[in-house]
Short mmCIF file of C-alpha atoms and ligand atoms in Angstrom, two decimals:
data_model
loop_
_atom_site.label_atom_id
_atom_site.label_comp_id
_atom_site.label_asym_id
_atom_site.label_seq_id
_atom_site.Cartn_x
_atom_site.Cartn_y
_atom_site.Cartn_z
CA UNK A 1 114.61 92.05 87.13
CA UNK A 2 111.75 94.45 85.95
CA UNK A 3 110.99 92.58 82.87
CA UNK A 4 109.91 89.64 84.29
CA UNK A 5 107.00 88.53 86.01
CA UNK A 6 107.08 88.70 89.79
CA UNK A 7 104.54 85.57 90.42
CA UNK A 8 104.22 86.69 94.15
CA UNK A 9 102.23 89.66 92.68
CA UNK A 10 99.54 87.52 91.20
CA UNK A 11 96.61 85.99 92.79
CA UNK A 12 95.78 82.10 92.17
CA UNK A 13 92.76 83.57 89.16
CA UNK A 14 95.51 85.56 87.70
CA UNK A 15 98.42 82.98 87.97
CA UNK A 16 95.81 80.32 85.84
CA UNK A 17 95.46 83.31 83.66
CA UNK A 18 99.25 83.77 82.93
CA UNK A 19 99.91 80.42 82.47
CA UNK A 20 97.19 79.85 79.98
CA UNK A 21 98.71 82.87 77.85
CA UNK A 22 101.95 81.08 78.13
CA UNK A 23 100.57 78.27 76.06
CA UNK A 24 100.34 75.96 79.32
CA UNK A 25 97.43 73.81 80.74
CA UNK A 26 95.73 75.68 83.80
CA UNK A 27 97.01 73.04 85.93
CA UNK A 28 100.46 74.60 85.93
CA UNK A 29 98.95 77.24 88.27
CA UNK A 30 98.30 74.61 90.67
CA UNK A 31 102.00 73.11 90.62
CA UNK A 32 103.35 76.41 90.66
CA UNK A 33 101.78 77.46 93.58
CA UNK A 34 102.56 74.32 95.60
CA UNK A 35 106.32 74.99 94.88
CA UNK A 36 105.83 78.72 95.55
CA UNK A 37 103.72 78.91 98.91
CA UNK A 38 103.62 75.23 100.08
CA UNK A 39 107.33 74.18 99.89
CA UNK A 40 108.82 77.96 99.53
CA UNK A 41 111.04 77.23 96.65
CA UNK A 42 112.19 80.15 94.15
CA UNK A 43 114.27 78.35 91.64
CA UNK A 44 112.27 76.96 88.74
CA UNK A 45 114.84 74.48 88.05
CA UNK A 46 113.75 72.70 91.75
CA UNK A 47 110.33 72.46 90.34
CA UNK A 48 110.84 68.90 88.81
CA UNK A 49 107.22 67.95 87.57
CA UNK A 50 107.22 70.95 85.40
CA UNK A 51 108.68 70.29 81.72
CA UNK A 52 112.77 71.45 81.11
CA UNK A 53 111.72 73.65 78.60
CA UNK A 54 108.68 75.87 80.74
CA UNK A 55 111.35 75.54 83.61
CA UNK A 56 114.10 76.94 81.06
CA UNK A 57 111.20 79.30 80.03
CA UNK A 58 109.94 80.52 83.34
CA UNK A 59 113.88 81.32 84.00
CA UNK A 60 113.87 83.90 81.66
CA UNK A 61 110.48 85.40 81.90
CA UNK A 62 109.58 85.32 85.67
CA UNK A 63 110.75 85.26 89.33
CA UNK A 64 109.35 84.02 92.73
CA UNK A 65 111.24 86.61 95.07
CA UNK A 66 110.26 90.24 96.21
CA UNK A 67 112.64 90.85 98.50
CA UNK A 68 115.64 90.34 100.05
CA UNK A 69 116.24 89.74 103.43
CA UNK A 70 119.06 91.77 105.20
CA UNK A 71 119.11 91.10 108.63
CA UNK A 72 116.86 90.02 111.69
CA UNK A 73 117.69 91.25 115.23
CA UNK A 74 116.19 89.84 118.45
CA UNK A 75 114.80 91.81 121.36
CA UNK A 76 115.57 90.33 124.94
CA UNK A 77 111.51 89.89 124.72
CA UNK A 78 111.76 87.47 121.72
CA UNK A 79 110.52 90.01 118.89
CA UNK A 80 112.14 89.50 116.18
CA UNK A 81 112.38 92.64 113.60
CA UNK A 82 113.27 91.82 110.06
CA UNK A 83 114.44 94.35 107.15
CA UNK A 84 114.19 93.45 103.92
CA UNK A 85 115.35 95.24 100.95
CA UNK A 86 113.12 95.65 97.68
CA UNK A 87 114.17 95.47 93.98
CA UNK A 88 114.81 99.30 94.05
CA UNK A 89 117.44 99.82 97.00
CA UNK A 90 114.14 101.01 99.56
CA UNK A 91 114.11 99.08 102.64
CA UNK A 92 110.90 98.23 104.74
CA UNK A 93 110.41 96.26 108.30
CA UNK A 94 108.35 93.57 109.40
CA UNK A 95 108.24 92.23 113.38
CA UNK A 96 108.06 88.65 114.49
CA UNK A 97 105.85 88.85 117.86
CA UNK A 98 105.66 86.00 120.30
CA UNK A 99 102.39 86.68 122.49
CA UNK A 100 102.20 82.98 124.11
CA UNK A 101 100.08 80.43 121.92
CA UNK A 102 100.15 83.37 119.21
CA UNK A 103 103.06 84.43 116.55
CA UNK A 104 102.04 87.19 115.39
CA UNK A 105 103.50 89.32 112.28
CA UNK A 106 103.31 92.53 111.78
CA UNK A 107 103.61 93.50 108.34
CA UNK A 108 104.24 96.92 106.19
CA UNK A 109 102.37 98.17 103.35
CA UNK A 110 103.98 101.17 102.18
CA UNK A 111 107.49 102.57 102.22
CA UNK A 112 106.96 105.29 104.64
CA UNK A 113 103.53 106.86 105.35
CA UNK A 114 102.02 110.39 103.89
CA UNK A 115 99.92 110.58 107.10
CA UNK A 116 102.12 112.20 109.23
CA UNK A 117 100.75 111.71 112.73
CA UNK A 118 103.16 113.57 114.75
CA UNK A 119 103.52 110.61 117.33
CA UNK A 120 105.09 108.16 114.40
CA UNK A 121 108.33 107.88 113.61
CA UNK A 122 107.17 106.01 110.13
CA UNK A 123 105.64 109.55 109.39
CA UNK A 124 107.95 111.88 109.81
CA UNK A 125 110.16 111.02 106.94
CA UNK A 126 106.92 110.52 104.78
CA UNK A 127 105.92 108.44 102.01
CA UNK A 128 108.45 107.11 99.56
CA UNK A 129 106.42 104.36 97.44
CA UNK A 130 103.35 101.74 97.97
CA UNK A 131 104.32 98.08 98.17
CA UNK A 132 103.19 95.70 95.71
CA UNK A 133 101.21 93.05 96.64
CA UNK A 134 104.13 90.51 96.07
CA UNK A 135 105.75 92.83 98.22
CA UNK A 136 103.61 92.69 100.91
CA UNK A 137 102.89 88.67 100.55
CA UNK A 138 106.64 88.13 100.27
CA UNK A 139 107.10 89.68 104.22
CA UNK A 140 105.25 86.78 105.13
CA UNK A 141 107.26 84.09 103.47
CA UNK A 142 110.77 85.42 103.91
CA UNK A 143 109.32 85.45 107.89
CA UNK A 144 108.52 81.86 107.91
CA UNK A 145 111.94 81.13 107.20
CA UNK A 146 113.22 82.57 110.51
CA UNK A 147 110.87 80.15 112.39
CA UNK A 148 112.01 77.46 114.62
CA UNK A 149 110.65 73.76 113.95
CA UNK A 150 108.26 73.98 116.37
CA UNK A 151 107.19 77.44 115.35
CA UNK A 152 104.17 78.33 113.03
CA UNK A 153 102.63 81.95 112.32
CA UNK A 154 98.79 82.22 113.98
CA UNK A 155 98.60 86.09 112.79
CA UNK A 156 98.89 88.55 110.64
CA UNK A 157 98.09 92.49 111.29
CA UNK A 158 98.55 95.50 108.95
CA UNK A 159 100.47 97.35 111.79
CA UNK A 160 103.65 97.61 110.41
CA UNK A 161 105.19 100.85 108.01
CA UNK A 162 102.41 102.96 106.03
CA UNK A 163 98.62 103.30 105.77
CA UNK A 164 97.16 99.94 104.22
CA UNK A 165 93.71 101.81 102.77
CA UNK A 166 96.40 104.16 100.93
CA UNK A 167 97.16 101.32 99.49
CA UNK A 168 94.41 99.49 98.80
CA UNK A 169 94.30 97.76 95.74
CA UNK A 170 98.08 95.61 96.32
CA UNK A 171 96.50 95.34 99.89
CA UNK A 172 93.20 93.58 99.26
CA UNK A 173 95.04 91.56 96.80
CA UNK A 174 97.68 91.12 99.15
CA UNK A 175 95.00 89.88 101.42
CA UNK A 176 93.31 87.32 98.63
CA UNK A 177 96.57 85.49 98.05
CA UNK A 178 97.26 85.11 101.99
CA UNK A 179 93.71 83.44 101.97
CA UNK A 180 93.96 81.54 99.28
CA UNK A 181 94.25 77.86 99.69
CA UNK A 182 96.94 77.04 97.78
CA UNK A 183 98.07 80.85 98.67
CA UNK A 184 99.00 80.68 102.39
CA UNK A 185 95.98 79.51 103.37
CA UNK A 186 95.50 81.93 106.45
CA UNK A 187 91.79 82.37 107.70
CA UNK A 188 90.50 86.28 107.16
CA UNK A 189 89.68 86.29 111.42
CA UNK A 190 93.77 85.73 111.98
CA UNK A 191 93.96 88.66 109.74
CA UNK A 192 93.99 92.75 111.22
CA UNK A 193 94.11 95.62 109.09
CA UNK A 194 94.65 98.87 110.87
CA UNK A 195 93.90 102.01 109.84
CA UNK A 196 94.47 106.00 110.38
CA UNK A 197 90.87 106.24 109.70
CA UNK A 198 90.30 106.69 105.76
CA UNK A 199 86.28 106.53 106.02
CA UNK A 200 85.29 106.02 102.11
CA UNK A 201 88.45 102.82 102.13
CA UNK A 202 86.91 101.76 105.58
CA UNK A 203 83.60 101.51 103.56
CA UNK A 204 84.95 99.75 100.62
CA UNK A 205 87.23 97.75 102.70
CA UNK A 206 83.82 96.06 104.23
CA UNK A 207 82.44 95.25 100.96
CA UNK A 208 85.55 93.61 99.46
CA UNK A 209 86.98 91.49 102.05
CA UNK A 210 86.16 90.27 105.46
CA UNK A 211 89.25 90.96 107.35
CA UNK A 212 89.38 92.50 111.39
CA UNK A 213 89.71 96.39 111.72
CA UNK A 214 91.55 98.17 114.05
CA UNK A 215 91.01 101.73 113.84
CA UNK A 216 93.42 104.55 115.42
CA UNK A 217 91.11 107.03 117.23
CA UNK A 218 93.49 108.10 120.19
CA UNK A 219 91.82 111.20 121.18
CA UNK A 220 88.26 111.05 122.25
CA UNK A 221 87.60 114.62 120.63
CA UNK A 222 88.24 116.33 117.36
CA UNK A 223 90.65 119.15 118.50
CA UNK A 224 93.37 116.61 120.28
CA UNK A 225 92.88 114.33 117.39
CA UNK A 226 93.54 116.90 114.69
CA UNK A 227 96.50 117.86 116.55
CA UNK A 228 97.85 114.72 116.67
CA UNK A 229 96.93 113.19 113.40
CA UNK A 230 96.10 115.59 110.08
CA UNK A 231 93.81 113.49 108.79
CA UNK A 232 91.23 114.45 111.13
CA UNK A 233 90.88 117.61 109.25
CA UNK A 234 89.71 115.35 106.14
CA UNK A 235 87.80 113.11 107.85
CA UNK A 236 86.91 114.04 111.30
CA UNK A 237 86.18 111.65 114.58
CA UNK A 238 82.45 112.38 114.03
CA UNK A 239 82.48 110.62 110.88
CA UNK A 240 84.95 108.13 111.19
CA UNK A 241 82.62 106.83 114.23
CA UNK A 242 79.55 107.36 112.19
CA UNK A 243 81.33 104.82 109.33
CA UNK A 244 82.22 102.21 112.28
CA UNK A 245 79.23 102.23 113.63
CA UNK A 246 77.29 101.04 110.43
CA UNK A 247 79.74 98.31 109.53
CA UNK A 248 78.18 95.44 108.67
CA UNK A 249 80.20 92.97 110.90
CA UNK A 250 79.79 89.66 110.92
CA UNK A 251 78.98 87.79 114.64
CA UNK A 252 80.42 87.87 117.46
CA UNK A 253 82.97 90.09 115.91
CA UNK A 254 84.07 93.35 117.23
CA UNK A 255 85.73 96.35 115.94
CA UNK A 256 88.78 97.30 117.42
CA UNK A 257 89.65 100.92 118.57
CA UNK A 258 93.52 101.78 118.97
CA UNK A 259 94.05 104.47 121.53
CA UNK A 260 97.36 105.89 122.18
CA UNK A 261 98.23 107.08 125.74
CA UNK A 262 100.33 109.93 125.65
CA UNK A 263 101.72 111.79 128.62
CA UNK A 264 100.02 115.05 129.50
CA UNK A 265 97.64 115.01 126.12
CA UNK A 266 94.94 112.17 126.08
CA UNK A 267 95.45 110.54 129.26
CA UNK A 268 93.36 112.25 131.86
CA UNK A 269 90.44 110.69 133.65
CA UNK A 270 88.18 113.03 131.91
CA UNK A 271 89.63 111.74 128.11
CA UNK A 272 88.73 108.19 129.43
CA UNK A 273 84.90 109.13 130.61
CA UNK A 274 84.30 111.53 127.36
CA UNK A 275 86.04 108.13 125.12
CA UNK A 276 83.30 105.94 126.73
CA UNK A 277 80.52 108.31 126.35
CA UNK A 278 82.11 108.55 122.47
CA UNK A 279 82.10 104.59 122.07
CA UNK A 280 78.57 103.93 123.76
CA UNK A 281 76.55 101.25 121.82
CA UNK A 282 79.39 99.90 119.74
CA UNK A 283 80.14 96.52 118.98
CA UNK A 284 83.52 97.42 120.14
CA UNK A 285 87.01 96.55 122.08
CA UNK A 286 89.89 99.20 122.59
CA UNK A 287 92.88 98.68 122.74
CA UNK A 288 95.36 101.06 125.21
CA UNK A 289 99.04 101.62 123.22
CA UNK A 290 101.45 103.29 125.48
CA UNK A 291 103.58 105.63 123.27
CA UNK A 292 106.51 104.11 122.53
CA UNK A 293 109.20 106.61 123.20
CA UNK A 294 112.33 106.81 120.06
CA UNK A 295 115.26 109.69 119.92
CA UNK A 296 114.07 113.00 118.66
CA UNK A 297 110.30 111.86 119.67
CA UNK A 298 107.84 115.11 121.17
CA UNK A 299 106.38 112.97 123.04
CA UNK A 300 106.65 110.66 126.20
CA UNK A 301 104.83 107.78 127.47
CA UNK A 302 102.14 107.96 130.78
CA UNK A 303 103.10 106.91 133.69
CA UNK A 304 101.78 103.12 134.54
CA UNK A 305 99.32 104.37 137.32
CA UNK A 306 97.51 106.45 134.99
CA UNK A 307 97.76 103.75 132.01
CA UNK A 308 96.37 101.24 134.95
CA UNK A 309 93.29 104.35 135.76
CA UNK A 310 92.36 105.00 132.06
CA UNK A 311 91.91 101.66 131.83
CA UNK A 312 89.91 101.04 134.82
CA UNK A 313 87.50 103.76 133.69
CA UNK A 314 87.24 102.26 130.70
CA UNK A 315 85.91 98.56 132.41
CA UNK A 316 83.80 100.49 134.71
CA UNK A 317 81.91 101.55 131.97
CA UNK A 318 81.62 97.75 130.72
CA UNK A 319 84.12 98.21 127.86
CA UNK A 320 86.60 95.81 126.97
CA UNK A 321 89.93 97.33 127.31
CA UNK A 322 93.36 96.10 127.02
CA UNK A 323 96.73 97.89 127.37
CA UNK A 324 98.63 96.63 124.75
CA UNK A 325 101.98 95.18 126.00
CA UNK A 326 105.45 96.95 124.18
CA UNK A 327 107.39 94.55 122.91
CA UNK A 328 110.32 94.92 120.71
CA UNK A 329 110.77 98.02 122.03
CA UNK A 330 114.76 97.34 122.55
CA UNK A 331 115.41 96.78 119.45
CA UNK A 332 113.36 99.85 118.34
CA UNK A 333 110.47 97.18 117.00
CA UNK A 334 107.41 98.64 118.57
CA UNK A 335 104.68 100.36 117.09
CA UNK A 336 105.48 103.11 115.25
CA UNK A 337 108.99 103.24 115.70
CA UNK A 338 109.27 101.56 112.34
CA UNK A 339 111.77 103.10 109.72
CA UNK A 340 113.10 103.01 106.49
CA UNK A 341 115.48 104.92 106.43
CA UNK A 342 118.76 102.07 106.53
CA UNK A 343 121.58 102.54 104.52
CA UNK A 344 123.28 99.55 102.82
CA UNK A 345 126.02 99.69 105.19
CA UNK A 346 123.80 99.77 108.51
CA UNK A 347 122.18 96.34 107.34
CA UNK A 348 124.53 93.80 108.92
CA UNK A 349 122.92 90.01 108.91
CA UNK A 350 122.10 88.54 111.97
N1 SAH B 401 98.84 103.43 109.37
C1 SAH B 401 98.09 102.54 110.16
C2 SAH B 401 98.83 101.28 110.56
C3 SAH B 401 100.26 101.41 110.93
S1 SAH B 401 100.58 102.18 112.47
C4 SAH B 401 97.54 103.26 111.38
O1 SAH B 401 97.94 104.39 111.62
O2 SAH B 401 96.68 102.70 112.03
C5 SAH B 401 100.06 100.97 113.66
C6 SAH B 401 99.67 101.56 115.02
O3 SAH B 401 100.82 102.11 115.70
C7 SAH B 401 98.68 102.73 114.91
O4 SAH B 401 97.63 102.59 115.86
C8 SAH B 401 99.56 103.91 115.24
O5 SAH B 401 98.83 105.01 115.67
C9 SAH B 401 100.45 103.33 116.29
N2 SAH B 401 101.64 104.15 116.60
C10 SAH B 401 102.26 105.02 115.80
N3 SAH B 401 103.32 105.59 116.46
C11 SAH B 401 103.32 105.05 117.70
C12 SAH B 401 104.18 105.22 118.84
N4 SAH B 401 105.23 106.02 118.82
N5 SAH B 401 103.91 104.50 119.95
C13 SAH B 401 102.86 103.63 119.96
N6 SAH B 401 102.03 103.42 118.91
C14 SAH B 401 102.26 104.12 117.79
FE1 SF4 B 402 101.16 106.62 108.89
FE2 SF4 B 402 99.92 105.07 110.67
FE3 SF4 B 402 102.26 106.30 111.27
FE4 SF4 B 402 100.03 107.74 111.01
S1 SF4 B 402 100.44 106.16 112.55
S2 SF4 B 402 102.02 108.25 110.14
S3 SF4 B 402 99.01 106.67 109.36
S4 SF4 B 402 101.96 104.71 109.75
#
């Protein structure tokens, strides 16, 4: 399967490209991508207005599929989590999220994570390999198939296993063939990419394409944060702030701070006034994550009063501030509680 050309991987530029170095007319780029993204078909032989003998050709040199899909399962809350397995045996989840008008997908970008924040179970087993950008785009497609007639996906975010600025070249191209018209045509503002807080990729993310950003602070000074999430010690809260503050964002958007609440060690009154007095003057919304609690786990999750008073201090001091609902948790969907770690045999369908 190696040998041949995984056309998910390429962007619309580069699929003209190929096809012109196949001895084609550019316009096959256009066809193929109509089959590809706009009717989801993966056999070339379906693709009737090419010729029999590119068909025949395309057969032997190139495929449309990334993955394969193993199983979904379905929370009591609707979330749907999907695992997929790749070309090499690895295994990666996305999660179907039903938020009223929205459908939101969450999507992976690595197998496993080399961050290991001690909070996420997607760290703990560390990093295994980065996704290709077929790879990533593929998640997308293979969760359109699980929708209902009536159902059509309104979001994307970056949320799902491994750091997408680690990954950053499949990521941003990734990214280009979502937008793309005759890609899957989603608009950049439906799309969220967020981050452990790699400040040079954060810079260069800006410059390259115009995507949201979510950025995990959750601890409102440097020594909590180091202890929850190494990378402090590379690039610390002072400077990740100091990055976010001179994005240039375009208007009326905001930058999106993810702070998780964890019992006993960044939930206290006094975390919430020193995180406003951190966050002052940004062009900024936070969003409150509950820890979501999974076997084995250090921590534990805040009791809902003092989710409920974090928050308040946060709107006292004019910030928007939202607790972000669990969902999936049930089904062990939630944020970071992602895993890849299946074996064949554990991946039953449906
Ligand atoms: N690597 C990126 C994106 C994937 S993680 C990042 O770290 O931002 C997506 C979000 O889930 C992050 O904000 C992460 O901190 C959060 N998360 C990780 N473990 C969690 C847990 N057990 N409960 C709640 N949120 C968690
Ligand atoms: Fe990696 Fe994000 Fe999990 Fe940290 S929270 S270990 S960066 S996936």
């Amino acid at each position: 399967m190696r040998d041949v050309a995984p056309l998910k991987n390429l962007t619309p530029t580069e699929l003209e490209t190929w096809v012109q170095e196949a001895g084609q007319p550019v316009y096959r780029a256009k066809q193929l991508l109509k089959w590809i993204y706009g009717r989801d078909v993966e056999n070339f032989q379906a693709m009737t207005d090419l010729s029999k003998d590119f068909r025949a050709w395309l057969t032997r040199k190139a495929h449309v599929s990334c993955l394969r899909r193993e199983s979904v399962v379905t929370d009591v809350d609707g979330t749907r989590k999907l695992l997929f397995r790749l070309w090499d045996g690895e295994c990666i989840e996305s999660v179907l999220i039903n938020e009223g008008a929205r459908l939101t997908l969450c999507i992976s970008s690595q197998v496993g994570c080399a961050y290991g924040c001690r909070f996420c179970l997607t760290g703990q087993s560390g990093w295994r390999r980065d996704l290709s950008a077929g790879e990533i785009v593929d998640q997308v497609c293979g969760a359109r198939r699980e929708l209902g007639p009536e159902e059509r996906l309104t979001n994307l975010v970056f949320m799902g296993m491994g750091e997408p600025l680690a990954n950053f070249h499949q990521v941003v191209k990734a990214i280009e063939i979502l937008t793309a018209d005759l890609g899957l045509n989603f608009s950049t503002r439906k799309i969220t990419l967020s981050t452990v807080g790699l400040v040079p990729e954060i810079e260069r993310l800006s410059r390259t394409v115009p995507v949201k950003l979510a950025v995990s602070l959750h601890a409102a000074d440097s020594d909590t944060r180091s202890r929850l999430m190494p990378i402090n010690n590379r690039y610390p809260l002072e400077q990740l702030l100091e990055v976010c503050y001179r994005l240039p964002l375009p208007p009326r958007q905001r930058i999106t701070f993810e702070y998780l609440l964890i019992d006993g060690v960044n939930d206290s009154p006094a975390a919430a006034r020193q995180l406003a007095r951190l966050l002052k003057g940004f062009r900024a919304k936070i969003n409150l994550i509950p820890f979501n609690e999974y076997p084995g786990g250090l921590y534990r999750r805040p009791p809902s009063i003092r989710i409920a008073e974090f928050q308040q201090i946060l709107q006292e001091k004019h910030f928007t501030a939202t607790v972000r609902q669990s969902r999936g948790a049930g089904i062990m969907a939630a944020c970071g509680q992602l895993t890849h770690s299946h074996q064949a045999s554990s991946a039953s369908s449906d």
